[in-house]
Amino acid sequence: MVSLRSPSTLPVVGVLADGRTYRHLLYLLLAIPLGFVYSMLFSFGFMFGLVFSAVLVGFVILLATLIGARIAAGFERWLANRLLGTDLDRYDDVPADTDGAVAGVRKYVDAASTWRGVGFLSLKFFVTVVAFVPLVALANGLPLLLAPLRYPYVANFGESNGEPVTWAIDTLPEALLAVLLGVVGVLVALHVTNFVAYVCRQMATALLGEPRTDEEASAAESAADDGGPVTVDDSSGSDDSSGSDDEAPAAESVPPEPDEFIPADAVEPGSGDDTGSAGDTGSADEPVRDDGGS
C-alpha cells in the first residue's frame, strides 16, 4: 500500500503547506509594532527614572517601568505559546507573602525573572529590524505571481539612492520570468520567517519562562483516574462471579427433576442419552439376567 507523504514535509516547497509558517509570519507582523512600543516606553522609562533618581519620582518611574516590563514579558510568553509552539510557564521566583511595602517592592527587584523579561524586551527591538526582511520580500514577491494576468505593468521594488527601482513587464516571457522570481522570493521569505521565529522561540525559552513539567504528571493522573473505575468494576465483577460460583455448587447439589422421576424400565437399552441413564439401565437388567439363570 502506497502511503501519501504530507505536503508540509516536502523539501523547500513544504513550507507553503505548513501551518506553523503562517503562525510565525503573524508573530513577525505583530513583532514590528510591539518592538517599537517596547523600545520607546521602556527606553524613556529607564532614562527618565535614572535622571530623576535624585528625587522620589525617579524611583517611582523605575518601579513602574519594571512592573510594566513584567506585564509585557507575560504577554510575550503568552504570544510565544500561541504562535511559536512553546509551552512555557512563568517563573515562580516572586514570594507571595511579604511584610511591608518596601518588601513588596523589593521582591520584584530581586526576582531574576524581572531582569530576564527586560532582556527579552531589549532584544525584541532587533527582532523587529530583522522581521522587515521576509515581510519586504513577500510584499515584492507576491505581486510578481500575478504578472501573467496583469501585464503590461511596472513592478516597483522600492528606492535606491533616492531613485525608484522598477521593472517594466511588457511581454509574456517577462511575465513568466516574473512568476518564477516571485515563487523564489516567496519561498526564501517564508524560510527566513521560520528561521527568525526559531531564534525568537529560543529567546523565549531562555528568558520568558520554564517549560511546563506537569504535563506528564497530569497525563498520569488522568490515566489513573481512567483506570480507577475499571479496577472497581473488575473487583465488583469478581465479587459477582464469586457469588455465582457460590451459588453454582448449591444448584448442582440438587439433582435434576427429570432424572429423578424417570423409571428404569422406561429407558430403552443402548439409547445412550447420558451416562447416568445408561448406568440405571444396566442395574435394572441385572436382576432379569439373574432370574433367567436361575
PDB file of C-alpha atoms in Angstrom:
ATOM      1  CA  MET A   1       0.000   0.000   0.000  1.00  0.00           C
ATOM      2  CA  VAL A   2       1.395   3.397  -1.004  1.00  0.00           C
ATOM      3  CA  SER A   3       1.468   5.950   1.836  1.00  0.00           C
ATOM      4  CA  LEU A   4       0.895   9.555   0.833  1.00  0.00           C
ATOM      5  CA  ARG A   5       3.515  11.996   2.067  1.00  0.00           C
ATOM      6  CA  SER A   6       2.348  15.099   3.858  1.00  0.00           C
ATOM      7  CA  PRO A   7       2.938  18.233   1.729  1.00  0.00           C
ATOM      8  CA  SER A   8       4.452  20.045   4.706  1.00  0.00           C
ATOM      9  CA  THR A   9       7.320  17.515   4.835  1.00  0.00           C
ATOM     10  CA  LEU A  10       8.438  18.173   1.269  1.00  0.00           C
ATOM     11  CA  PRO A  11      11.833  19.862   0.975  1.00  0.00           C
ATOM     12  CA  VAL A  12      11.940  23.566   0.131  1.00  0.00           C
ATOM     13  CA  VAL A  13       8.310  23.881  -1.011  1.00  0.00           C
ATOM     14  CA  GLY A  14       6.789  22.145   2.028  1.00  0.00           C
ATOM     15  CA  VAL A  15       6.946  25.440   3.881  1.00  0.00           C
ATOM     16  CA  LEU A  16       3.963  26.614   1.837  1.00  0.00           C
ATOM     17  CA  ALA A  17       1.694  23.885   3.257  1.00  0.00           C
ATOM     18  CA  ASP A  18       2.942  24.071   6.859  1.00  0.00           C
ATOM     19  CA  GLY A  19       0.513  25.906   9.113  1.00  0.00           C
ATOM     20  CA  ARG A  20       3.306  26.842  11.515  1.00  0.00           C
ATOM     21  CA  THR A  21       4.828  29.050   8.841  1.00  0.00           C
ATOM     22  CA  TYR A  22       1.817  31.351   8.828  1.00  0.00           C
ATOM     23  CA  ARG A  23       1.696  31.479  12.626  1.00  0.00           C
ATOM     24  CA  HIS A  24       5.347  32.510  12.544  1.00  0.00           C
ATOM     25  CA  LEU A  25       4.508  35.112   9.930  1.00  0.00           C
ATOM     26  CA  LEU A  26       1.774  36.510  12.159  1.00  0.00           C
ATOM     27  CA  TYR A  27       4.230  36.643  15.047  1.00  0.00           C
ATOM     28  CA  LEU A  28       6.633  38.736  12.965  1.00  0.00           C
ATOM     29  CA  LEU A  29       3.806  41.027  11.858  1.00  0.00           C
ATOM     30  CA  LEU A  30       2.922  41.654  15.499  1.00  0.00           C
ATOM     31  CA  ALA A  31       6.586  41.992  16.479  1.00  0.00           C
ATOM     32  CA  ILE A  32       7.070  45.141  14.401  1.00  0.00           C
ATOM     33  CA  PRO A  33       4.639  47.421  16.262  1.00  0.00           C
ATOM     34  CA  LEU A  34       5.295  45.758  19.605  1.00  0.00           C
ATOM     35  CA  GLY A  35       9.043  46.179  19.238  1.00  0.00           C
ATOM     36  CA  PHE A  36       8.731  49.908  18.628  1.00  0.00           C
ATOM     37  CA  VAL A  37       6.324  50.307  21.551  1.00  0.00           C
ATOM     38  CA  TYR A  38       8.634  48.448  23.916  1.00  0.00           C
ATOM     39  CA  SER A  39      11.637  50.405  22.706  1.00  0.00           C
ATOM     40  CA  MET A  40      10.008  53.792  23.242  1.00  0.00           C
ATOM     41  CA  LEU A  41       8.252  53.129  26.541  1.00  0.00           C
ATOM     42  CA  PHE A  42      10.987  51.272  28.369  1.00  0.00           C
ATOM     43  CA  SER A  43      13.858  53.341  27.000  1.00  0.00           C
ATOM     44  CA  PHE A  44      12.194  56.560  28.126  1.00  0.00           C
ATOM     45  CA  GLY A  45      11.094  54.939  31.380  1.00  0.00           C
ATOM     46  CA  PHE A  46      14.588  53.866  32.383  1.00  0.00           C
ATOM     47  CA  MET A  47      16.155  57.074  31.111  1.00  0.00           C
ATOM     48  CA  PHE A  48      13.781  59.421  32.980  1.00  0.00           C
ATOM     49  CA  GLY A  49      13.882  57.163  36.013  1.00  0.00           C
ATOM     50  CA  LEU A  50      17.654  57.427  36.203  1.00  0.00           C
ATOM     51  CA  VAL A  51      17.618  61.167  35.551  1.00  0.00           C
ATOM     52  CA  PHE A  52      15.096  61.838  38.316  1.00  0.00           C
ATOM     53  CA  SER A  53      16.502  59.223  40.672  1.00  0.00           C
ATOM     54  CA  ALA A  54      17.769  62.026  42.886  1.00  0.00           C
ATOM     55  CA  VAL A  55      14.170  62.598  43.923  1.00  0.00           C
ATOM     56  CA  LEU A  56      11.433  60.159  44.823  1.00  0.00           C
ATOM     57  CA  VAL A  57       9.647  60.417  41.485  1.00  0.00           C
ATOM     58  CA  GLY A  58      12.603  58.792  39.717  1.00  0.00           C
ATOM     59  CA  PHE A  59      12.294  55.630  41.802  1.00  0.00           C
ATOM     60  CA  VAL A  60       8.554  55.567  41.141  1.00  0.00           C
ATOM     61  CA  ILE A  61       9.208  55.755  37.376  1.00  0.00           C
ATOM     62  CA  LEU A  62      11.802  52.997  37.568  1.00  0.00           C
ATOM     63  CA  LEU A  63       9.484  50.771  39.580  1.00  0.00           C
ATOM     64  CA  ALA A  64       6.602  51.403  37.175  1.00  0.00           C
ATOM     65  CA  THR A  65       8.904  50.554  34.275  1.00  0.00           C
ATOM     66  CA  LEU A  66       9.918  47.269  35.890  1.00  0.00           C
ATOM     67  CA  ILE A  67       6.317  46.317  36.597  1.00  0.00           C
ATOM     68  CA  GLY A  68       5.407  47.218  33.014  1.00  0.00           C
ATOM     69  CA  ALA A  69       8.294  45.064  31.784  1.00  0.00           C
ATOM     70  CA  ARG A  70       6.973  42.107  33.775  1.00  0.00           C
ATOM     71  CA  ILE A  71       3.492  42.583  32.304  1.00  0.00           C
ATOM     72  CA  ALA A  72       4.892  42.861  28.779  1.00  0.00           C
ATOM     73  CA  ALA A  73       7.040  39.752  29.341  1.00  0.00           C
ATOM     74  CA  GLY A  74       3.932  37.849  30.424  1.00  0.00           C
ATOM     75  CA  PHE A  75       2.167  38.922  27.235  1.00  0.00           C
ATOM     76  CA  GLU A  76       5.173  37.871  25.167  1.00  0.00           C
ATOM     77  CA  ARG A  77       5.185  34.482  26.900  1.00  0.00           C
ATOM     78  CA  TRP A  78       1.509  34.024  26.022  1.00  0.00           C
ATOM     79  CA  LEU A  79       2.227  35.099  22.442  1.00  0.00           C
ATOM     80  CA  ALA A  80       5.121  32.644  22.146  1.00  0.00           C
ATOM     81  CA  ASN A  81       2.963  29.797  23.454  1.00  0.00           C
ATOM     82  CA  ARG A  82       0.252  30.560  20.919  1.00  0.00           C
ATOM     83  CA  LEU A  83       2.314  31.323  17.809  1.00  0.00           C
ATOM     84  CA  LEU A  84       5.797  29.881  18.287  1.00  0.00           C
ATOM     85  CA  GLY A  85       4.833  26.461  19.658  1.00  0.00           C
ATOM     86  CA  THR A  86       6.414  26.875  23.097  1.00  0.00           C
ATOM     87  CA  ASP A  87       4.903  25.549  26.324  1.00  0.00           C
ATOM     88  CA  LEU A  88       6.241  27.945  28.954  1.00  0.00           C
ATOM     89  CA  ASP A  89       5.063  28.699  32.447  1.00  0.00           C
ATOM     90  CA  ARG A  90       6.014  31.811  34.395  1.00  0.00           C
ATOM     91  CA  TYR A  91       8.945  31.719  36.765  1.00  0.00           C
ATOM     92  CA  ASP A  92       7.996  31.094  40.358  1.00  0.00           C
ATOM     93  CA  ASP A  93      10.657  33.303  41.943  1.00  0.00           C
ATOM     94  CA  VAL A  94       8.490  36.065  43.444  1.00  0.00           C
ATOM     95  CA  PRO A  95       7.408  35.441  47.043  1.00  0.00           C
ATOM     96  CA  ALA A  96       3.668  35.531  47.525  1.00  0.00           C
ATOM     97  CA  ASP A  97       3.651  36.867  51.098  1.00  0.00           C
ATOM     98  CA  THR A  98       5.752  39.871  52.052  1.00  0.00           C
ATOM     99  CA  ASP A  99       5.675  42.154  55.075  1.00  0.00           C
ATOM    100  CA  GLY A 100       5.504  45.839  54.305  1.00  0.00           C
ATOM    101  CA  ALA A 101       5.521  47.973  51.174  1.00  0.00           C
ATOM    102  CA  VAL A 102       9.309  48.031  50.903  1.00  0.00           C
ATOM    103  CA  ALA A 103       9.489  44.226  50.898  1.00  0.00           C
ATOM    104  CA  GLY A 104       6.673  44.119  48.332  1.00  0.00           C
ATOM    105  CA  VAL A 105       8.697  46.371  46.010  1.00  0.00           C
ATOM    106  CA  ARG A 106      11.969  44.613  46.669  1.00  0.00           C
ATOM    107  CA  LYS A 107      10.648  41.181  45.717  1.00  0.00           C
ATOM    108  CA  TYR A 108      10.174  42.341  42.125  1.00  0.00           C
ATOM    109  CA  VAL A 109      13.589  43.962  42.007  1.00  0.00           C
ATOM    110  CA  ASP A 110      15.304  40.867  43.405  1.00  0.00           C
ATOM    111  CA  ALA A 111      13.453  38.432  41.109  1.00  0.00           C
ATOM    112  CA  ALA A 112      15.601  37.184  38.262  1.00  0.00           C
ATOM    113  CA  SER A 113      12.510  36.846  36.065  1.00  0.00           C
ATOM    114  CA  THR A 114      12.119  40.644  36.074  1.00  0.00           C
ATOM    115  CA  TRP A 115      15.523  41.210  34.510  1.00  0.00           C
ATOM    116  CA  ARG A 116      15.111  38.302  32.134  1.00  0.00           C
ATOM    117  CA  GLY A 117      11.945  39.940  30.877  1.00  0.00           C
ATOM    118  CA  VAL A 118      13.796  43.235  30.459  1.00  0.00           C
ATOM    119  CA  GLY A 119      16.475  41.421  28.472  1.00  0.00           C
ATOM    120  CA  PHE A 120      13.916  39.809  26.172  1.00  0.00           C
ATOM    121  CA  LEU A 121      12.162  43.115  25.545  1.00  0.00           C
ATOM    122  CA  SER A 122      15.510  44.730  24.721  1.00  0.00           C
ATOM    123  CA  LEU A 123      16.259  42.001  22.182  1.00  0.00           C
ATOM    124  CA  LYS A 124      12.782  42.296  20.702  1.00  0.00           C
ATOM    125  CA  PHE A 125      13.818  45.541  19.015  1.00  0.00           C
ATOM    126  CA  PHE A 126      16.439  43.664  16.962  1.00  0.00           C
ATOM    127  CA  VAL A 127      13.804  41.056  16.083  1.00  0.00           C
ATOM    128  CA  THR A 128      11.691  43.933  14.766  1.00  0.00           C
ATOM    129  CA  VAL A 129      14.503  45.072  12.472  1.00  0.00           C
ATOM    130  CA  VAL A 130      15.128  41.553  11.141  1.00  0.00           C
ATOM    131  CA  ALA A 131      11.399  40.944  10.659  1.00  0.00           C
ATOM    132  CA  PHE A 132      11.332  43.559   7.907  1.00  0.00           C
ATOM    133  CA  VAL A 133      13.451  41.323   5.644  1.00  0.00           C
ATOM    134  CA  PRO A 134      10.958  38.489   4.993  1.00  0.00           C
ATOM    135  CA  LEU A 135       7.988  40.853   5.037  1.00  0.00           C
ATOM    136  CA  VAL A 136       9.517  43.109   2.376  1.00  0.00           C
ATOM    137  CA  ALA A 137      10.422  40.036   0.304  1.00  0.00           C
ATOM    138  CA  LEU A 138       6.820  38.835   0.482  1.00  0.00           C
ATOM    139  CA  ALA A 139       5.470  42.262  -0.390  1.00  0.00           C
ATOM    140  CA  ASN A 140       7.618  42.319  -3.525  1.00  0.00           C
ATOM    141  CA  GLY A 141       7.275  38.644  -4.469  1.00  0.00           C
ATOM    142  CA  LEU A 142       3.526  38.162  -4.228  1.00  0.00           C
ATOM    143  CA  PRO A 143       2.618  40.758  -6.923  1.00  0.00           C
ATOM    144  CA  LEU A 144       5.002  39.036  -9.365  1.00  0.00           C
ATOM    145  CA  LEU A 145       2.939  35.837  -9.142  1.00  0.00           C
ATOM    146  CA  LEU A 146       0.074  37.612 -10.878  1.00  0.00           C
ATOM    147  CA  ALA A 147       2.210  39.095 -13.632  1.00  0.00           C
ATOM    148  CA  PRO A 148       0.711  36.954 -16.476  1.00  0.00           C
ATOM    149  CA  LEU A 149      -2.742  38.244 -15.546  1.00  0.00           C
ATOM    150  CA  ARG A 150      -1.921  41.935 -15.319  1.00  0.00           C
ATOM    151  CA  TYR A 151       0.915  42.723 -17.729  1.00  0.00           C
ATOM    152  CA  PRO A 152       1.893  45.162 -19.053  1.00  0.00           C
ATOM    153  CA  TYR A 153       2.617  46.833 -15.752  1.00  0.00           C
ATOM    154  CA  VAL A 154       5.551  48.253 -13.837  1.00  0.00           C
ATOM    155  CA  ALA A 155       6.728  46.413 -10.714  1.00  0.00           C
ATOM    156  CA  ASN A 156       8.089  48.746  -8.070  1.00  0.00           C
ATOM    157  CA  PHE A 157      10.772  47.400  -5.705  1.00  0.00           C
ATOM    158  CA  GLY A 158      11.366  50.484  -3.604  1.00  0.00           C
ATOM    159  CA  GLU A 159      14.101  53.067  -3.871  1.00  0.00           C
ATOM    160  CA  SER A 160      17.878  53.068  -4.103  1.00  0.00           C
ATOM    161  CA  ASN A 161      19.815  56.294  -3.561  1.00  0.00           C
ATOM    162  CA  GLY A 162      16.624  58.239  -3.944  1.00  0.00           C
ATOM    163  CA  GLU A 163      15.783  56.617  -7.289  1.00  0.00           C
ATOM    164  CA  PRO A 164      12.870  54.178  -7.670  1.00  0.00           C
ATOM    165  CA  VAL A 165      13.755  50.593  -8.555  1.00  0.00           C
ATOM    166  CA  THR A 166      11.212  49.379 -11.123  1.00  0.00           C
ATOM    167  CA  TRP A 167      10.748  46.661 -13.704  1.00  0.00           C
ATOM    168  CA  ALA A 168       8.526  47.227 -16.729  1.00  0.00           C
ATOM    169  CA  ILE A 169       6.882  43.914 -17.643  1.00  0.00           C
ATOM    170  CA  ASP A 170       5.514  44.222 -21.188  1.00  0.00           C
ATOM    171  CA  THR A 171       5.649  40.730 -22.728  1.00  0.00           C
ATOM    172  CA  LEU A 172       4.527  37.233 -21.804  1.00  0.00           C
ATOM    173  CA  PRO A 173       8.083  35.823 -21.416  1.00  0.00           C
ATOM    174  CA  GLU A 174       8.849  38.641 -18.996  1.00  0.00           C
ATOM    175  CA  ALA A 175       5.646  37.863 -17.108  1.00  0.00           C
ATOM    176  CA  LEU A 176       6.591  34.164 -16.834  1.00  0.00           C
ATOM    177  CA  LEU A 177      10.044  35.142 -15.621  1.00  0.00           C
ATOM    178  CA  ALA A 178       8.384  37.393 -13.069  1.00  0.00           C
ATOM    179  CA  VAL A 179       6.322  34.429 -11.810  1.00  0.00           C
ATOM    180  CA  LEU A 180       9.494  32.361 -11.385  1.00  0.00           C
ATOM    181  CA  LEU A 181      11.196  35.169  -9.479  1.00  0.00           C
ATOM    182  CA  GLY A 182       8.077  35.655  -7.395  1.00  0.00           C
ATOM    183  CA  VAL A 183       7.972  31.966  -6.386  1.00  0.00           C
ATOM    184  CA  VAL A 184      11.643  32.054  -5.415  1.00  0.00           C
ATOM    185  CA  GLY A 185      11.147  35.269  -3.445  1.00  0.00           C
ATOM    186  CA  VAL A 186       8.132  33.888  -1.564  1.00  0.00           C
ATOM    187  CA  LEU A 187       9.907  30.633  -0.673  1.00  0.00           C
ATOM    188  CA  VAL A 188      13.008  32.473   0.543  1.00  0.00           C
ATOM    189  CA  ALA A 189      10.860  34.873   2.582  1.00  0.00           C
ATOM    190  CA  LEU A 190       8.962  32.044   4.268  1.00  0.00           C
ATOM    191  CA  HIS A 191      12.136  30.147   5.125  1.00  0.00           C
ATOM    192  CA  VAL A 192      13.647  33.307   6.611  1.00  0.00           C
ATOM    193  CA  THR A 193      10.410  33.764   8.564  1.00  0.00           C
ATOM    194  CA  ASN A 194      10.752  30.294  10.084  1.00  0.00           C
ATOM    195  CA  PHE A 195      14.394  30.940  10.922  1.00  0.00           C
ATOM    196  CA  VAL A 196      13.637  34.226  12.693  1.00  0.00           C
ATOM    197  CA  ALA A 197      10.762  32.532  14.544  1.00  0.00           C
ATOM    198  CA  TYR A 198      13.158  29.779  15.640  1.00  0.00           C
ATOM    199  CA  VAL A 199      15.521  32.389  17.109  1.00  0.00           C
ATOM    200  CA  CYS A 200      12.602  34.072  18.891  1.00  0.00           C
ATOM    201  CA  ARG A 201      11.457  30.704  20.271  1.00  0.00           C
ATOM    202  CA  GLN A 202      14.920  30.068  21.699  1.00  0.00           C
ATOM    203  CA  MET A 203      14.958  33.536  23.231  1.00  0.00           C
ATOM    204  CA  ALA A 204      11.545  32.996  24.791  1.00  0.00           C
ATOM    205  CA  THR A 205      12.543  29.612  26.203  1.00  0.00           C
ATOM    206  CA  ALA A 206      15.671  31.092  27.776  1.00  0.00           C
ATOM    207  CA  LEU A 207      14.206  34.341  29.142  1.00  0.00           C
ATOM    208  CA  LEU A 208      10.430  34.241  29.479  1.00  0.00           C
ATOM    209  CA  GLY A 209       9.669  31.075  31.416  1.00  0.00           C
ATOM    210  CA  GLU A 210      10.435  27.473  32.123  1.00  0.00           C
ATOM    211  CA  PRO A 211       8.949  24.537  30.225  1.00  0.00           C
ATOM    212  CA  ARG A 212       5.944  23.044  31.951  1.00  0.00           C
ATOM    213  CA  THR A 213       6.762  19.749  33.609  1.00  0.00           C
ATOM    214  CA  ASP A 214       3.278  18.944  34.920  1.00  0.00           C
ATOM    215  CA  GLU A 215       2.027  17.625  31.575  1.00  0.00           C
ATOM    216  CA  GLU A 216       3.259  14.089  32.174  1.00  0.00           C
ATOM    217  CA  ALA A 217       2.031  14.194  35.760  1.00  0.00           C
ATOM    218  CA  SER A 218      -1.417  15.318  34.667  1.00  0.00           C
ATOM    219  CA  ALA A 219      -1.441  12.646  31.959  1.00  0.00           C
ATOM    220  CA  ALA A 220      -0.515  10.031  34.557  1.00  0.00           C
ATOM    221  CA  GLU A 221      -3.227  11.293  36.882  1.00  0.00           C
ATOM    222  CA  SER A 222      -5.801  11.216  34.123  1.00  0.00           C
ATOM    223  CA  ALA A 223      -4.694   7.699  33.213  1.00  0.00           C
ATOM    224  CA  ALA A 224      -5.002   6.695  36.850  1.00  0.00           C
ATOM    225  CA  ASP A 225      -8.426   8.282  37.039  1.00  0.00           C
ATOM    226  CA  ASP A 226      -9.491   6.442  33.922  1.00  0.00           C
ATOM    227  CA  GLY A 227      -8.138   3.152  35.283  1.00  0.00           C
ATOM    228  CA  GLY A 228      -9.731   3.590  38.716  1.00  0.00           C
ATOM    229  CA  PRO A 229     -13.308   2.861  37.725  1.00  0.00           C
ATOM    230  CA  VAL A 230     -12.114  -0.035  35.629  1.00  0.00           C
ATOM    231  CA  THR A 231     -10.445  -1.537  38.687  1.00  0.00           C
ATOM    232  CA  VAL A 232     -13.587  -1.063  40.730  1.00  0.00           C
ATOM    233  CA  ASP A 233     -15.666  -2.637  38.008  1.00  0.00           C
ATOM    234  CA  ASP A 234     -13.297  -5.590  37.854  1.00  0.00           C
ATOM    235  CA  SER A 235     -13.490  -6.116  41.589  1.00  0.00           C
ATOM    236  CA  SER A 236     -17.252  -5.847  41.539  1.00  0.00           C
ATOM    237  CA  GLY A 237     -17.322  -8.262  38.648  1.00  0.00           C
ATOM    238  CA  SER A 238     -15.134 -10.655  40.567  1.00  0.00           C
ATOM    239  CA  ASP A 239     -17.469 -10.402  43.519  1.00  0.00           C
ATOM    240  CA  ASP A 240     -20.385 -11.215  41.251  1.00  0.00           C
ATOM    241  CA  SER A 241     -18.522 -14.111  39.726  1.00  0.00           C
ATOM    242  CA  SER A 242     -17.575 -15.419  43.157  1.00  0.00           C
ATOM    243  CA  GLY A 243     -21.190 -15.123  44.182  1.00  0.00           C
ATOM    244  CA  SER A 244     -22.255 -17.049  41.143  1.00  0.00           C
ATOM    245  CA  ASP A 245     -19.627 -19.678  41.914  1.00  0.00           C
ATOM    246  CA  ASP A 246     -21.003 -19.984  45.436  1.00  0.00           C
ATOM    247  CA  GLU A 247     -24.476 -20.463  44.071  1.00  0.00           C
ATOM    248  CA  ALA A 248     -23.343 -22.953  41.437  1.00  0.00           C
ATOM    249  CA  PRO A 249     -22.487 -25.816  43.820  1.00  0.00           C
ATOM    250  CA  ALA A 250     -25.829 -25.367  45.579  1.00  0.00           C
ATOM    251  CA  ALA A 251     -27.590 -25.672  42.234  1.00  0.00           C
ATOM    252  CA  GLU A 252     -25.533 -28.700  41.247  1.00  0.00           C
ATOM    253  CA  SER A 253     -26.161 -30.429  44.579  1.00  0.00           C
ATOM    254  CA  VAL A 254     -29.853 -30.614  43.736  1.00  0.00           C
ATOM    255  CA  PRO A 255     -30.405 -33.486  41.249  1.00  0.00           C
ATOM    256  CA  PRO A 256     -32.385 -32.616  38.130  1.00  0.00           C
ATOM    257  CA  GLU A 257     -36.032 -33.348  38.454  1.00  0.00           C
ATOM    258  CA  PRO A 258     -36.389 -35.235  35.127  1.00  0.00           C
ATOM    259  CA  ASP A 259     -33.667 -37.765  36.037  1.00  0.00           C
ATOM    260  CA  GLU A 260     -35.148 -38.287  39.489  1.00  0.00           C
ATOM    261  CA  PHE A 261     -38.563 -39.486  38.270  1.00  0.00           C
ATOM    262  CA  ILE A 262     -37.600 -41.486  35.146  1.00  0.00           C
ATOM    263  CA  PRO A 263     -38.294 -45.232  35.763  1.00  0.00           C
ATOM    264  CA  ALA A 264     -35.578 -47.660  34.921  1.00  0.00           C
ATOM    265  CA  ASP A 265     -37.925 -49.775  32.745  1.00  0.00           C
ATOM    266  CA  ALA A 266     -38.855 -46.772  30.593  1.00  0.00           C
ATOM    267  CA  VAL A 267     -35.282 -46.303  29.372  1.00  0.00           C
ATOM    268  CA  GLU A 268     -34.500 -48.333  26.247  1.00  0.00           C
ATOM    269  CA  PRO A 269     -31.317 -50.336  26.401  1.00  0.00           C
ATOM    270  CA  GLY A 270     -28.457 -48.814  24.403  1.00  0.00           C
ATOM    271  CA  SER A 271     -30.148 -45.418  23.992  1.00  0.00           C
ATOM    272  CA  GLY A 272     -27.079 -43.695  25.468  1.00  0.00           C
ATOM    273  CA  ASP A 273     -28.867 -40.476  26.330  1.00  0.00           C
ATOM    274  CA  ASP A 274     -26.408 -39.861  29.155  1.00  0.00           C
ATOM    275  CA  THR A 275     -24.135 -41.837  31.356  1.00  0.00           C
ATOM    276  CA  GLY A 276     -26.467 -41.618  34.313  1.00  0.00           C
ATOM    277  CA  SER A 277     -29.373 -43.218  32.454  1.00  0.00           C
ATOM    278  CA  ALA A 278     -27.110 -45.891  30.979  1.00  0.00           C
ATOM    279  CA  GLY A 279     -25.994 -46.866  34.436  1.00  0.00           C
ATOM    280  CA  ASP A 280     -29.586 -47.108  35.598  1.00  0.00           C
ATOM    281  CA  THR A 281     -30.412 -49.397  32.653  1.00  0.00           C
ATOM    282  CA  GLY A 282     -27.576 -51.720  33.488  1.00  0.00           C
ATOM    283  CA  SER A 283     -28.626 -52.005  37.074  1.00  0.00           C
ATOM    284  CA  ALA A 284     -32.186 -52.797  36.025  1.00  0.00           C
ATOM    285  CA  ASP A 285     -31.186 -55.518  33.564  1.00  0.00           C
ATOM    286  CA  GLU A 286     -29.017 -57.435  36.013  1.00  0.00           C
ATOM    287  CA  PRO A 287     -31.921 -58.910  38.061  1.00  0.00           C
ATOM    288  CA  VAL A 288     -33.537 -60.096  34.808  1.00  0.00           C
ATOM    289  CA  ARG A 289     -30.379 -61.919  33.802  1.00  0.00           C
ATOM    290  CA  ASP A 290     -30.112 -63.393  37.294  1.00  0.00           C
ATOM    291  CA  ASP A 291     -33.735 -64.611  37.218  1.00  0.00           C
ATOM    292  CA  GLY A 292     -33.230 -66.132  33.774  1.00  0.00           C
ATOM    293  CA  GLY A 293     -30.152 -68.011  35.003  1.00  0.00           C
ATOM    294  CA  SER A 294     -31.993 -69.429  37.956  1.00  0.00           C
TER     295      SER A 294
END
